[in-house]
Structures are given as structure tokens and as C-alpha cells.
């Protein structure tokens, strides 16, 4: 890994689910639990479609 790439996020996977508040809690739990494994989770809500997209990144 080059120094310029340090801190750059690499998308590993993404999946869309029906909007659900529990997904927010799961993503928070996973980020806290796996932060030392260079994995980060994101969650984006689309209010119009009532969907949430879960993303997995390698840091």
C-alpha cells in the first residue's frame, strides 16, 4: 500500500434492504466491534423509496 492510499476506503460490497431502524443499530455495533480489523460499514437511507443501502468498506 502506498502512503497516498492510506485512509482510502475500498468498497467491498453493497446491498439494499427495506428501511429498518434496526439496521442502524447493527451497523453501529459492527463498526464498534470490527474497527481494529480495517473494516467499516456504512448505511444510506433513501426516504423516497423507503430503502437503506448497507455498504462494506476496507479501510
GROMACS .gro file of N, CA, C and O in nm:
model
  236
    1UNK      N    1   0.085  -0.119   0.000
    1UNK     CA    2   0.000   0.000   0.000
    1UNK      C    3   0.089   0.124   0.000
    1UNK      O    4   0.182   0.134   0.078
    2UNK      N    5   0.061   0.218  -0.087
    2UNK     CA    6   0.136   0.343  -0.094
    2UNK      C    7   0.085   0.439   0.011
    2UNK      O    8  -0.031   0.432   0.053
    3UNK      N    9   0.169   0.530   0.054
    3UNK     CA   10   0.130   0.628   0.155
    3UNK      C   11   0.013   0.713   0.109
    3UNK      O   12  -0.071   0.751   0.189
    4UNK      N   13   0.003   0.740  -0.021
    4UNK     CA   14  -0.106   0.822  -0.073
    4UNK      C   15  -0.241   0.753  -0.051
    4UNK      O   16  -0.344   0.817  -0.044
    5UNK      N   17  -0.241   0.620  -0.048
    5UNK     CA   18  -0.364   0.544  -0.034
    5UNK      C   19  -0.409   0.527   0.110
    5UNK      O   20  -0.517   0.476   0.136
    6UNK      N   21  -0.327   0.565   0.205
    6UNK     CA   22  -0.360   0.546   0.346
    6UNK      C   23  -0.489   0.622   0.379
    6UNK      O   24  -0.506   0.738   0.345
    7UNK      N   25  -0.582   0.552   0.443
    7UNK     CA   26  -0.708   0.612   0.481
    7UNK      C   27  -0.813   0.607   0.372
    7UNK      O   28  -0.927   0.646   0.394
    8UNK      N   29  -0.778   0.557   0.257
    8UNK     CA   30  -0.873   0.547   0.146
    8UNK      C   31  -0.964   0.427   0.167
    8UNK      O   32  -0.920   0.321   0.209
    9UNK      N   33  -1.092   0.445   0.139
    9UNK     CA   34  -1.189   0.338   0.156
    9UNK      C   35  -1.206   0.262   0.025
    9UNK      O   36  -1.221   0.322  -0.081
   10UNK      N   37  -1.205   0.129   0.034
   10UNK     CA   38  -1.229   0.045  -0.083
   10UNK      C   39  -1.362  -0.028  -0.062
   10UNK      O   40  -1.378  -0.102   0.035
   11UNK      N   41  -1.454  -0.006  -0.153
   11UNK     CA   42  -1.585  -0.070  -0.144
   11UNK      C   43  -1.570  -0.220  -0.166
   11UNK      O   44  -1.514  -0.264  -0.265
   12UNK      N   45  -1.620  -0.297  -0.070
   12UNK     CA   46  -1.618  -0.443  -0.080
   12UNK      C   47  -1.752  -0.495  -0.129
   12UNK      O   48  -1.759  -0.582  -0.215
   13UNK      N   49  -1.861  -0.440  -0.072
   13UNK     CA   50  -1.994  -0.489  -0.109
   13UNK      C   51  -2.099  -0.385  -0.072
   13UNK      O   52  -2.077  -0.301   0.015
   14UNK      N   53  -2.214  -0.395  -0.138
   14UNK     CA   54  -2.329  -0.309  -0.106
   14UNK      C   55  -2.456  -0.387  -0.132
   14UNK      O   56  -2.462  -0.466  -0.227
   15UNK      N   57  -2.554  -0.365  -0.047
   15UNK     CA   58  -2.684  -0.432  -0.064
   15UNK      C   59  -2.793  -0.343  -0.009
   15UNK      O   60  -2.776  -0.278   0.093
   16UNK      N   61  -2.908  -0.341  -0.077
   16UNK     CA   62  -3.020  -0.257  -0.038
   16UNK      C   63  -3.129  -0.342   0.028
   16UNK      O   64  -3.158  -0.453  -0.018
   17UNK      N   65  -3.184  -0.287   0.137
   17UNK     CA   66  -3.288  -0.353   0.216
   17UNK      C   67  -3.403  -0.256   0.238
   17UNK      O   68  -3.384  -0.134   0.230
   18UNK      N   69  -3.521  -0.307   0.273
   18UNK     CA   70  -3.628  -0.217   0.316
   18UNK      C   71  -3.582  -0.138   0.439
   18UNK      O   72  -3.508  -0.192   0.522
   19UNK      N   73  -3.621  -0.011   0.447
   19UNK     CA   74  -3.580   0.073   0.560
   19UNK      C   75  -3.621   0.008   0.691
   19UNK      O   76  -3.732  -0.042   0.705
   20UNK      N   77  -3.526   0.008   0.785
   20UNK     CA   78  -3.548  -0.056   0.914
   20UNK      C   79  -3.453   0.006   1.016
   20UNK      O   80  -3.331   0.003   0.996
   21UNK      N   81  -3.507   0.058   1.125
   21UNK     CA   82  -3.425   0.124   1.228
   21UNK      C   83  -3.321   0.028   1.285
   21UNK      O   84  -3.211   0.068   1.322
   22UNK      N   85  -3.351  -0.101   1.291
   22UNK     CA   86  -3.257  -0.197   1.348
   22UNK      C   87  -3.128  -0.206   1.267
   22UNK      O   88  -3.023  -0.238   1.322
   23UNK      N   89  -3.132  -0.176   1.138
   23UNK     CA   90  -3.010  -0.175   1.057
   23UNK      C   91  -2.911  -0.071   1.109
   23UNK      O   92  -2.791  -0.093   1.108
   24UNK      N   93  -2.962   0.042   1.155
   24UNK     CA   94  -2.875   0.147   1.210
   24UNK      C   95  -2.801   0.092   1.332
   24UNK      O   96  -2.680   0.111   1.347
   25UNK      N   97  -2.872   0.022   1.418
   25UNK     CA   98  -2.811  -0.035   1.538
   25UNK      C   99  -2.709  -0.143   1.503
   25UNK      O  100  -2.604  -0.153   1.565
   26UNK      N  101  -2.740  -0.224   1.402
   26UNK     CA  102  -2.647  -0.330   1.359
   26UNK      C  103  -2.519  -0.269   1.303
   26UNK      O  104  -2.409  -0.312   1.337
   27UNK      N  105  -2.531  -0.167   1.219
   27UNK     CA  106  -2.413  -0.103   1.160
   27UNK      C  107  -2.328  -0.038   1.269
   27UNK      O  108  -2.205  -0.049   1.268
   28UNK      N  109  -2.390   0.026   1.364
   28UNK     CA  110  -2.317   0.087   1.476
   28UNK      C  111  -2.241  -0.020   1.554
   28UNK      O  112  -2.123  -0.005   1.584
   29UNK      N  113  -2.308  -0.132   1.584
   29UNK     CA  114  -2.244  -0.243   1.655
   29UNK      C  115  -2.125  -0.298   1.576
   29UNK      O  116  -2.017  -0.320   1.631
   30UNK      N  117  -2.145  -0.322   1.447
   30UNK     CA  118  -2.037  -0.377   1.365
   30UNK      C  119  -1.918  -0.283   1.357
   30UNK      O  120  -1.802  -0.327   1.366
   31UNK      N  121  -1.942  -0.153   1.340
   31UNK     CA  122  -1.832  -0.058   1.332
   31UNK      C  123  -1.753  -0.053   1.462
   31UNK      O  124  -1.630  -0.048   1.461
   32UNK      N  125  -1.821  -0.056   1.575
   32UNK     CA  126  -1.752  -0.054   1.704
   32UNK      C  127  -1.675  -0.183   1.728
   32UNK      O  128  -1.565  -0.182   1.782
   33UNK      N  129  -1.732  -0.295   1.686
   33UNK     CA  130  -1.672  -0.425   1.711
   33UNK      C  131  -1.554  -0.455   1.618
   33UNK      O  132  -1.455  -0.515   1.659
   34UNK      N  133  -1.564  -0.413   1.493
   34UNK     CA  134  -1.465  -0.451   1.393
   34UNK      C  135  -1.370  -0.339   1.351
   34UNK      O  136  -1.298  -0.353   1.252
   35UNK      N  137  -1.366  -0.229   1.425
   35UNK     CA  138  -1.283  -0.115   1.383
   35UNK      C  139  -1.135  -0.150   1.375
   35UNK      O  140  -1.064  -0.097   1.291
   36UNK      N  141  -1.087  -0.245   1.455
   36UNK     CA  142  -0.946  -0.282   1.450
   36UNK      C  143  -0.916  -0.384   1.340
   36UNK      O  144  -0.802  -0.423   1.321
   37UNK      N  145  -1.017  -0.426   1.265
   37UNK     CA  146  -0.999  -0.522   1.155
   37UNK      C  147  -0.995  -0.455   1.018
   37UNK      O  148  -0.999  -0.522   0.915
   38UNK      N  149  -0.989  -0.321   1.017
   38UNK     CA  150  -0.984  -0.243   0.893
   38UNK      C  151  -1.107  -0.261   0.805
   38UNK      O  152  -1.100  -0.259   0.683
   39UNK      N  153  -1.221  -0.283   0.870
   39UNK     CA  154  -1.349  -0.296   0.801
   39UNK      C  155  -1.440  -0.186   0.855
   39UNK      O  156  -1.445  -0.161   0.975
   40UNK      N  157  -1.514  -0.121   0.765
   40UNK     CA  158  -1.608  -0.016   0.806
   40UNK      C  159  -1.738  -0.037   0.730
   40UNK      O  160  -1.738  -0.075   0.613
   41UNK      N  161  -1.848  -0.013   0.800
   41UNK     CA  162  -1.980  -0.029   0.742
   41UNK      C  163  -2.048   0.107   0.730
   41UNK      O  164  -2.032   0.193   0.816
   42UNK      N  165  -2.124   0.124   0.623
   42UNK     CA  166  -2.199   0.247   0.603
   42UNK      C  167  -2.345   0.213   0.578
   42UNK      O  168  -2.379   0.102   0.540
   43UNK      N  169  -2.430   0.312   0.601
   43UNK     CA  170  -2.572   0.293   0.579
   43UNK      C  171  -2.629   0.422   0.524
   43UNK      O  172  -2.612   0.529   0.582
   44UNK      N  173  -2.694   0.413   0.410
   44UNK     CA  174  -2.753   0.529   0.344
   44UNK      C  175  -2.902   0.504   0.327
   44UNK      O  176  -2.943   0.398   0.281
   45UNK      N  177  -2.981   0.604   0.367
   45UNK     CA  178  -3.126   0.590   0.359
   45UNK      C  179  -3.181   0.666   0.240
   45UNK      O  180  -3.145   0.780   0.216
   46UNK      N  181  -3.269   0.601   0.165
   46UNK     CA  182  -3.344   0.665   0.058
   46UNK      C  183  -3.488   0.675   0.107
   46UNK      O  184  -3.562   0.577   0.106
   47UNK      N  185  -3.525   0.794   0.154
   47UNK     CA  186  -3.658   0.813   0.214
   47UNK      C  187  -3.770   0.797   0.113
   47UNK      O  188  -3.878   0.750   0.147
   48UNK      N  189  -3.745   0.837  -0.012
   48UNK     CA  190  -3.850   0.826  -0.114
   48UNK      C  191  -3.884   0.680  -0.144
   48UNK      O  192  -4.000   0.644  -0.158
   49UNK      N  193  -3.782   0.596  -0.154
   49UNK     CA  194  -3.804   0.454  -0.183
   49UNK      C  195  -3.824   0.371  -0.057
   49UNK      O  196  -3.852   0.251  -0.066
   50UNK      N  197  -3.803   0.433   0.059
   50UNK     CA  198  -3.812   0.364   0.188
   50UNK      C  199  -3.718   0.244   0.192
   50UNK      O  200  -3.754   0.133   0.229
   51UNK      N  201  -3.592   0.272   0.151
   51UNK     CA  202  -3.489   0.169   0.148
   51UNK      C  203  -3.363   0.220   0.217
   51UNK      O  204  -3.343   0.340   0.230
   52UNK      N  205  -3.279   0.126   0.258
   52UNK     CA  206  -3.149   0.157   0.314
   52UNK      C  207  -3.045   0.072   0.241
   52UNK      O  208  -3.069  -0.047   0.218
   53UNK      N  209  -2.934   0.134   0.207
   53UNK     CA  210  -2.825   0.060   0.142
   53UNK      C  211  -2.711   0.044   0.241
   53UNK      O  212  -2.658   0.142   0.294
   54UNK      N  213  -2.678  -0.081   0.267
   54UNK     CA  214  -2.567  -0.116   0.355
   54UNK      C  215  -2.442  -0.134   0.270
   54UNK      O  216  -2.446  -0.205   0.169
   55UNK      N  217  -2.334  -0.068   0.309
   55UNK     CA  218  -2.208  -0.079   0.235
   55UNK      C  219  -2.101  -0.130   0.330
   55UNK      O  220  -2.102  -0.103   0.449
   56UNK      N  221  -2.007  -0.207   0.274
   56UNK     CA  222  -1.895  -0.260   0.348
   56UNK      C  223  -1.767  -0.209   0.280
   56UNK      O  224  -1.752  -0.223   0.158
   57UNK      N  225  -1.677  -0.151   0.360
   57UNK     CA  226  -1.552  -0.096   0.308
   57UNK      C  227  -1.433  -0.156   0.379
   57UNK      O  228  -1.440  -0.190   0.497
   58UNK      N  229  -1.323  -0.166   0.305
   58UNK     CA  230  -1.195  -0.195   0.366
   58UNK      C  231  -1.121  -0.062   0.378
   58UNK      O  232  -1.115   0.015   0.281
   59UNK      N  233  -1.069  -0.036   0.496
   59UNK     CA  234  -1.002   0.092   0.522
   59UNK      C  235  -0.855   0.082   0.483
   59UNK      O  236  -0.791  -0.015   0.508
   0.00000   0.00000   0.00000
